[in-house]
CSV table of C-alpha atoms in Angstrom, one decimal:
chain,number,residue,atom,x,y,z
A,1056,UNK,CA,20.0,109.4,39.2
A,1057,UNK,CA,22.6,108.4,41.7
A,1058,UNK,CA,21.9,111.6,43.7
A,1059,UNK,CA,18.2,110.9,43.7
A,1060,UNK,CA,18.7,107.3,44.8
A,1061,UNK,CA,20.9,108.4,47.8
A,1062,UNK,CA,18.3,111.0,48.8
A,1063,UNK,CA,15.5,108.4,48.6
A,1064,UNK,CA,17.4,105.9,50.7
A,1065,UNK,CA,18.3,108.5,53.4
A,1066,UNK,CA,14.7,109.7,53.6
A,1067,UNK,CA,13.4,106.1,54.0
A,1068,UNK,CA,15.9,105.6,56.9
A,1069,UNK,CA,14.8,108.7,58.6
A,1070,UNK,CA,11.1,107.7,58.3
A,1071,UNK,CA,11.9,104.2,59.7
A,1072,UNK,CA,13.7,105.7,62.8
A,1073,UNK,CA,10.8,108.2,63.4
A,1074,UNK,CA,8.3,105.4,63.2
A,1075,UNK,CA,10.1,103.2,65.8
A,1076,UNK,CA,10.5,106.2,68.2
A,1077,UNK,CA,6.8,107.0,67.8
A,1078,UNK,CA,5.8,103.4,68.5
A,1079,UNK,CA,7.9,103.2,71.6
A,1080,UNK,CA,5.8,106.0,73.1
A,1081,UNK,CA,2.5,104.1,72.4
A,1082,UNK,CA,0.8,102.3,75.3
A,1083,UNK,CA,1.6,98.5,75.5
A,1084,UNK,CA,4.8,98.8,73.5
A,1085,UNK,CA,7.5,96.8,75.3
A,1086,UNK,CA,10.2,99.1,76.8
A,1087,UNK,CA,13.9,98.6,76.1
A,1088,UNK,CA,15.5,96.3,78.7
A,1089,UNK,CA,17.3,98.1,81.6
A,1090,UNK,CA,21.0,97.7,81.8
A,1091,UNK,CA,22.1,94.9,84.1
A,1092,UNK,CA,23.7,96.1,87.4
A,1093,UNK,CA,27.2,94.7,88.1
A,1094,UNK,CA,27.5,92.1,90.8
A,1095,UNK,CA,29.0,93.3,94.0
A,1096,UNK,CA,29.8,92.0,97.5
A,1097,UNK,CA,27.8,93.0,100.6
A,1098,UNK,CA,28.5,92.2,104.2
A,1099,UNK,CA,26.1,90.0,106.1
A,1100,UNK,CA,26.7,90.3,109.8
A,1101,UNK,CA,26.3,87.1,111.8
A,1102,UNK,CA,26.5,88.7,115.3
A,1103,UNK,CA,28.4,85.8,116.8
A,1104,UNK,CA,31.4,86.5,119.0
A,1105,UNK,CA,34.0,84.9,121.3
A,1106,UNK,CA,35.3,86.4,124.5
A,1107,UNK,CA,38.2,86.0,127.0
A,1108,UNK,CA,38.5,87.8,130.4
A,1109,UNK,CA,40.9,88.2,133.3
A,1110,UNK,CA,39.7,89.5,136.6
A,1111,UNK,CA,40.6,90.3,140.2
A,1112,UNK,CA,38.2,89.2,143.0
A,1113,UNK,CA,37.5,90.7,146.4
A,1114,UNK,CA,35.8,87.9,148.3
A,1115,UNK,CA,33.0,88.4,150.8
A,1116,UNK,CA,30.7,86.2,152.8
A,1117,UNK,CA,28.0,86.2,155.5
A,1118,UNK,CA,30.4,84.3,157.9
A,1119,UNK,CA,30.6,80.8,159.2
A,1120,UNK,CA,27.6,79.0,160.6
A,1121,UNK,CA,29.2,76.9,163.3
A,1122,UNK,CA,27.8,73.6,164.5
A,1123,UNK,CA,25.3,73.4,167.3
A,1124,UNK,CA,26.9,73.9,170.7
A,1125,UNK,CA,29.9,75.8,169.3
A,1126,UNK,CA,30.3,79.6,169.7
A,1127,UNK,CA,30.3,81.8,166.7
A,1128,UNK,CA,33.4,83.5,165.2
A,1129,UNK,CA,34.3,87.2,165.0
A,1130,UNK,CA,36.5,89.3,162.8
A,1131,UNK,CA,35.7,87.2,159.8
A,1132,UNK,CA,36.9,88.1,156.3
A,1133,UNK,CA,37.5,86.5,152.9
A,1134,UNK,CA,40.6,87.4,150.9
A,1135,UNK,CA,41.3,88.2,147.3
A,1136,UNK,CA,42.0,86.1,144.2
A,1137,UNK,CA,42.3,86.1,140.4
A,1138,UNK,CA,39.9,84.8,137.8
A,1139,UNK,CA,40.0,83.8,134.2
A,1140,UNK,CA,37.2,83.1,131.8
A,1141,UNK,CA,36.1,82.1,128.3
A,1142,UNK,CA,32.8,82.4,126.5
A,1143,UNK,CA,30.8,82.8,123.3
A,1144,UNK,CA,27.6,84.7,122.4
A,1145,UNK,CA,25.6,86.7,119.9
A,1146,UNK,CA,24.8,90.4,119.5
A,1147,UNK,CA,21.5,91.7,118.0
A,1148,UNK,CA,21.3,95.5,117.9
A,1149,UNK,CA,21.7,96.8,121.4
A,1150,UNK,CA,21.2,93.4,123.0
A,1151,UNK,CA,23.9,90.8,123.7
A,1152,UNK,CA,23.8,87.3,125.2
A,1153,UNK,CA,26.6,84.9,126.0
A,1154,UNK,CA,27.5,81.8,128.0
A,1155,UNK,CA,30.7,82.0,130.1
A,1156,UNK,CA,32.8,79.8,132.2
A,1157,UNK,CA,35.1,81.4,134.8
A,1158,UNK,CA,37.7,79.8,137.1
A,1159,UNK,CA,38.9,81.4,140.3
A,1160,UNK,CA,42.0,80.9,142.4
A,1161,UNK,CA,41.4,80.1,146.1
A,1162,UNK,CA,40.3,82.9,148.4
A,1163,UNK,CA,41.6,82.7,152.0
A,1164,UNK,CA,39.0,82.8,154.8
A,1165,UNK,CA,40.0,83.9,158.3
A,1166,UNK,CA,38.0,84.2,161.5
A,1167,UNK,CA,38.7,84.5,165.2
A,1168,UNK,CA,37.5,82.0,167.8
A,1169,UNK,CA,40.0,82.4,170.7
A,1170,UNK,CA,43.0,84.1,169.1
A,1171,UNK,CA,43.1,86.3,166.0
A,1172,UNK,CA,43.0,84.3,162.8
A,1173,UNK,CA,42.8,80.9,164.5
A,1174,UNK,CA,40.1,79.7,162.1
A,1175,UNK,CA,41.1,79.5,158.4
A,1176,UNK,CA,40.1,77.9,155.1
A,1177,UNK,CA,40.6,78.3,151.4
A,1178,UNK,CA,37.5,78.8,149.2
A,1179,UNK,CA,37.4,78.7,145.4
A,1180,UNK,CA,34.6,78.8,142.8
A,1181,UNK,CA,34.1,77.9,139.1
A,1182,UNK,CA,31.0,79.4,137.5
A,1183,UNK,CA,29.0,78.7,134.3
A,1184,UNK,CA,26.6,81.6,133.6
A,1185,UNK,CA,24.2,82.6,130.9
A,1186,UNK,CA,24.4,86.4,130.7
A,1187,UNK,CA,22.3,89.1,129.1
A,1188,UNK,CA,23.5,92.7,128.4
A,1189,UNK,CA,22.0,96.0,127.2
A,1190,UNK,CA,24.5,98.2,125.3
A,1191,UNK,CA,23.3,101.7,126.1
A,1192,UNK,CA,24.7,103.7,123.2
A,1193,UNK,CA,28.0,104.5,121.5
A,1194,UNK,CA,30.1,107.6,121.6
A,1195,UNK,CA,33.5,107.8,119.8
A,1196,UNK,CA,33.8,104.0,119.7
A,1197,UNK,CA,32.9,103.7,123.5
A,1198,UNK,CA,29.8,101.7,124.4
A,1199,UNK,CA,28.7,101.5,128.1
A,1200,UNK,CA,26.6,98.5,129.1
A,1201,UNK,CA,24.7,96.9,132.0
A,1202,UNK,CA,23.8,93.2,132.4
A,1203,UNK,CA,23.1,90.2,134.6
A,1204,UNK,CA,23.6,86.5,134.6
A,1205,UNK,CA,22.3,83.2,136.1
A,1206,UNK,CA,23.7,79.8,136.2
A,1207,UNK,CA,25.6,77.4,138.5
A,1208,UNK,CA,28.8,77.5,140.6
A,1209,UNK,CA,31.0,74.7,141.9
A,1210,UNK,CA,32.2,76.0,145.3
A,1211,UNK,CA,35.1,74.2,147.0
A,1212,UNK,CA,36.4,74.6,150.5
A,1213,UNK,CA,39.9,73.2,151.5
A,1214,UNK,CA,42.2,73.2,154.5
A,1215,UNK,CA,39.6,74.2,157.1
A,1216,UNK,CA,41.2,74.5,160.5
A,1217,UNK,CA,40.0,75.9,163.8
A,1218,UNK,CA,40.8,75.8,167.5
A,1219,UNK,CA,37.1,75.2,168.4
A,1220,UNK,CA,34.4,76.0,165.9
A,1221,UNK,CA,34.4,73.0,165.6
A,1222,UNK,CA,38.0,72.1,166.4
A,1223,UNK,CA,39.9,70.3,163.7
A,1224,UNK,CA,42.8,71.0,161.3
A,1225,UNK,CA,43.3,70.5,157.6
A,1226,UNK,CA,39.8,69.3,157.0
A,1227,UNK,CA,39.0,67.3,153.9
A,1228,UNK,CA,38.1,69.1,150.7
A,1229,UNK,CA,34.4,69.5,150.1
A,1230,UNK,CA,32.7,70.8,146.9
A,1231,UNK,CA,29.1,71.7,146.2
A,1232,UNK,CA,27.1,72.8,143.1
A,1233,UNK,CA,25.0,75.9,143.8
A,1234,UNK,CA,22.7,78.3,142.0
A,1235,UNK,CA,24.8,81.4,141.1
A,1236,UNK,CA,23.9,84.8,139.8
A,1237,UNK,CA,25.8,87.9,138.7
A,1238,UNK,CA,25.2,91.6,138.0
A,1239,UNK,CA,27.7,93.7,135.9
A,1240,UNK,CA,28.3,97.0,134.3
A,1241,UNK,CA,31.2,98.3,132.2
A,1242,UNK,CA,32.4,100.0,129.0
A,1243,UNK,CA,33.6,98.5,125.7
A,1244,UNK,CA,36.0,100.3,123.3
A,1245,UNK,CA,36.2,99.3,119.6
A,1246,UNK,CA,39.9,98.9,118.9
A,1247,UNK,CA,39.1,97.5,115.4
A,1248,UNK,CA,35.9,96.9,113.4
A,1249,UNK,CA,35.5,93.4,115.0
A,1250,UNK,CA,37.4,93.6,118.3
A,1251,UNK,CA,36.2,95.2,121.5
A,1252,UNK,CA,38.2,95.9,124.6
A,1253,UNK,CA,35.9,95.3,127.6
A,1254,UNK,CA,36.5,96.8,131.1
A,1255,UNK,CA,33.9,96.2,133.7
A,1256,UNK,CA,32.7,95.5,137.2
A,1257,UNK,CA,30.9,92.3,138.2
A,1258,UNK,CA,29.2,91.1,141.4
A,1259,UNK,CA,28.9,87.3,141.5
A,1260,UNK,CA,27.2,85.2,144.2
A,1261,UNK,CA,28.4,81.6,144.6
A,1262,UNK,CA,26.1,80.4,147.5
A,1263,UNK,CA,27.1,78.3,150.6
A,1264,UNK,CA,29.7,75.7,151.1
A,1265,UNK,CA,30.2,73.3,154.0
A,1266,UNK,CA,33.4,71.9,155.4
A,1267,UNK,CA,34.2,68.2,155.7
A,1268,UNK,CA,33.1,66.6,158.9
A,1269,UNK,CA,35.4,65.7,161.7
A,1270,UNK,CA,34.5,63.4,164.6
A,1271,UNK,CA,32.1,66.1,166.0
A,1272,UNK,CA,30.6,68.4,163.4
A,1273,UNK,CA,31.1,70.6,160.3
A,1274,UNK,CA,30.9,74.3,159.6
A,1275,UNK,CA,29.2,76.2,156.8
A,1276,UNK,CA,30.5,79.3,155.1
A,1277,UNK,CA,27.4,81.2,154.2
A,1278,UNK,CA,26.6,83.2,151.0
A,1279,UNK,CA,30.1,83.3,149.5
A,1280,UNK,CA,30.4,86.1,146.8
A,1281,UNK,CA,32.9,88.4,145.2
A,1282,UNK,CA,33.3,91.8,143.7
A,1283,UNK,CA,35.4,91.7,140.5
A,1284,UNK,CA,37.2,94.1,138.2
A,1285,UNK,CA,37.5,92.4,134.8
A,1286,UNK,CA,39.4,93.2,131.6
A,1287,UNK,CA,38.7,91.2,128.4
A,1288,UNK,CA,38.5,91.1,124.6
A,1289,UNK,CA,35.5,90.3,122.4
A,1290,UNK,CA,36.2,89.1,118.9
A,1291,UNK,CA,33.2,89.1,116.5
A,1292,UNK,CA,32.6,87.4,113.2
A,1293,UNK,CA,31.0,90.5,111.7
A,1294,UNK,CA,34.0,91.2,109.4
A,1295,UNK,CA,33.3,88.1,107.2
A,1296,UNK,CA,31.7,89.3,103.9
A,1297,UNK,CA,29.4,86.9,102.0
A,1298,UNK,CA,28.7,87.6,98.3
A,1299,UNK,CA,25.0,87.7,97.4
């Protein structure tokens, strides 16, 4: 009897399991719940970055426009200077945009009226630019780019002196806000996942600036601009992971 009872119970269990398995294959029968995937951290990239740049400027201009009745100057040239800048922006795919402020040390202007270099001045410019860039592609962590910018420049002229165009020495400082624009190209190298070394060229145009008046007249330095070689770092926030 004990053996028969054990066989009966075992057979009943097998029939019950077979019934459940058969019912699971029937339409409308609720499937077993899928296993829950473990939580994990993924990176959400903000695209925001900060930048800092150092540069060297080669100044240029279209010369001095002298006051009426004064002869023009010859052998005009604008000297070199240094620049430094800060900014912040955002990157989306191959496009970048940022706002930068750059400060430049004075560039020396020299021209000739009667004797070589007898007309001089110091010219400096601070720019605030909105810039847009197109990153062309990346090869071995190197990304070339082109870009342009528009904004404003505060141009200052100091220590204007001349023997006759018009004649005065150590003229008063004069500053002016102008429309400014820039064009640039360069390459960026990824030295870490969120840090880029940026080396580039920039042309920036500051506009005109006029000297302080003396008893007779003033003079205007036309279309002041600079060619620049710049080296900088861009630090992005893309390495900050957010759990979701």
